[in-house]
Amino acid sequence: MRPRTWVLALAAVFAVLQLASVTGRDTPDTRNYLSYAFTLRGDSKAEAAAATIEHYCASRAATARRNQSVHVLRFHRPDPTPRVMAECRAREWPEVEARLKAGRTVGLTVPFSSERFMGIFSVRPGYPVFLVPFVTVLGATWGLWAASVLIAGAGGVLAFLILRTLSVPVPLALTGQALYYVLPCGTTAMRPMAEGLLMALTLAAVWGCALVLKGRRAGLWLIAGALAALFTVKHSQALFLGVCLAGAGAVVAVARWRRGRAPGRGILAIAGVGLAAALATLLLSKLLGYPSASESVQDLLADHFTRPDRTRPWPEFLHLQLNFWVEWLRRQALEPLFVTALAAGAWGALRRPVFGIFLIAGAFTGILTQAGHPDISIWGDRLIVLAWLLPVVGVPLLLEQVLRGRVPLPVQGHTGRTPVPR
């Protein structure tokens, strides 16, 4: 089969496997994004609240039913769906109705929490806009599922495209696509939240870097477009990625200067686009009145603004930061799969030193995101999931070096382009 057929087949297999759990993936944040999408399509706040709460409660009921079916003491009890649905509605509706009657609404989201907390989601229209056609045509349950499958599938395809741009043999490029699906990237991308779109757009920017290093200027437009889209999905990720790409470009340029070589227009262009995006993000965030870093710290320390603001937030934040990473490293020592995968990915990435620096920079945004929210209780390590992009792309690069000369791999066709020094 042609490579594109293999890519589509792999994505299709992943999609079919996701039918095992169409419901039950929702998190509390899903309510905010879904209600935003309903309001964007023209629903009133009350209508959006009703549809969102019904979907969210049904998801919780489906999870409770599956959990009970395998509980060693409760598996024989009646179906808990009616009870869980009733309890969930009773918990969600009163506060929402009270806020709606009081006119306490922010932007296009349903007020599931305080105005300050909902303000964080009101400045993230990118993911809800993406959801609108899916939930309009397919409804909430299947619309969210289909949107998640498309986002997750696209992430794997982008991993394949990056590796093929680097002239990695098709089997190893397909390995990168498969790694995206089977590692936490795929699981996280299937949750109805913004992380899947963040990973896909970050991979698009990394692909743009690979294209620029191959002498294709279209890569710069891809980087700029990905950063612009990231601003609408989560502006902090646009800032982190812009800074990291600019820093990576500076590292490569300085290393070349020290060796008496010109940094290259492509390197400087990537760094320039990244720096411009970071500065534009800061400026637009200020002009649009987006929540500041201090507001984010208060959200963390005041338990989503359910407690009084901290009088000395930054010293407490730094104290928590230190404690978090000490505990995080302790847990990684007990289950070192993640750090091992990161090490293997970095080793493989640095086999292509210039591109590898940009790949590491993109994956490092996951570390920065986690550092901005040092909460050890967040389920599934979803904040740091962007760091998994390093082994997704880096491990196939490492395998290419290990297998070269030992295992027959397809010979890459001549592209007609002058090779670019790595």
Short mmCIF file of N, CA, C and O in Angstrom, two decimals, residues 2 28 53 72 133 200 227 233 262 311:
data_model
loop_
_atom_site.label_atom_id
_atom_site.label_comp_id
_atom_site.label_asym_id
_atom_site.label_seq_id
_atom_site.Cartn_x
_atom_site.Cartn_y
_atom_site.Cartn_z
N ARG A 2 0.31 2.34 -0.52
CA ARG A 2 1.01 3.60 -0.50
C ARG A 2 1.09 4.12 0.94
O ARG A 2 0.24 3.78 1.78
N PRO A 28 -14.86 18.27 34.54
CA PRO A 28 -15.59 19.52 34.83
C PRO A 28 -15.32 20.63 33.82
O PRO A 28 -16.22 21.41 33.50
N ILE A 53 -25.60 20.34 31.00
CA ILE A 53 -25.77 19.59 32.25
C ILE A 53 -26.28 18.18 31.96
O ILE A 53 -25.83 17.20 32.57
N VAL A 72 -16.49 -5.42 43.26
CA VAL A 72 -16.61 -6.78 43.85
C VAL A 72 -17.77 -6.89 44.83
O VAL A 72 -18.24 -8.01 45.11
N PRO A 133 -19.62 22.93 14.70
CA PRO A 133 -20.25 22.10 13.66
C PRO A 133 -20.50 20.66 14.09
O PRO A 133 -21.48 20.03 13.66
N ALA A 200 -1.90 19.22 18.67
CA ALA A 200 -1.92 19.21 17.21
C ALA A 200 -1.30 20.49 16.65
O ALA A 200 -0.50 20.46 15.70
N LEU A 227 0.84 29.36 15.70
CA LEU A 227 0.94 30.23 16.88
C LEU A 227 -0.29 31.13 17.01
O LEU A 227 -0.78 31.36 18.12
N VAL A 233 -6.86 29.29 21.29
CA VAL A 233 -7.17 28.09 22.08
C VAL A 233 -6.72 28.26 23.52
O VAL A 233 -7.48 27.99 24.46
N ALA A 262 27.72 31.04 9.57
CA ALA A 262 26.54 31.90 9.57
C ALA A 262 25.37 31.12 10.15
O ALA A 262 25.23 29.91 9.90
N THR A 311 -2.52 36.68 50.35
CA THR A 311 -1.89 38.01 50.49
C THR A 311 -0.46 38.01 49.95
O THR A 311 0.03 39.05 49.52
#
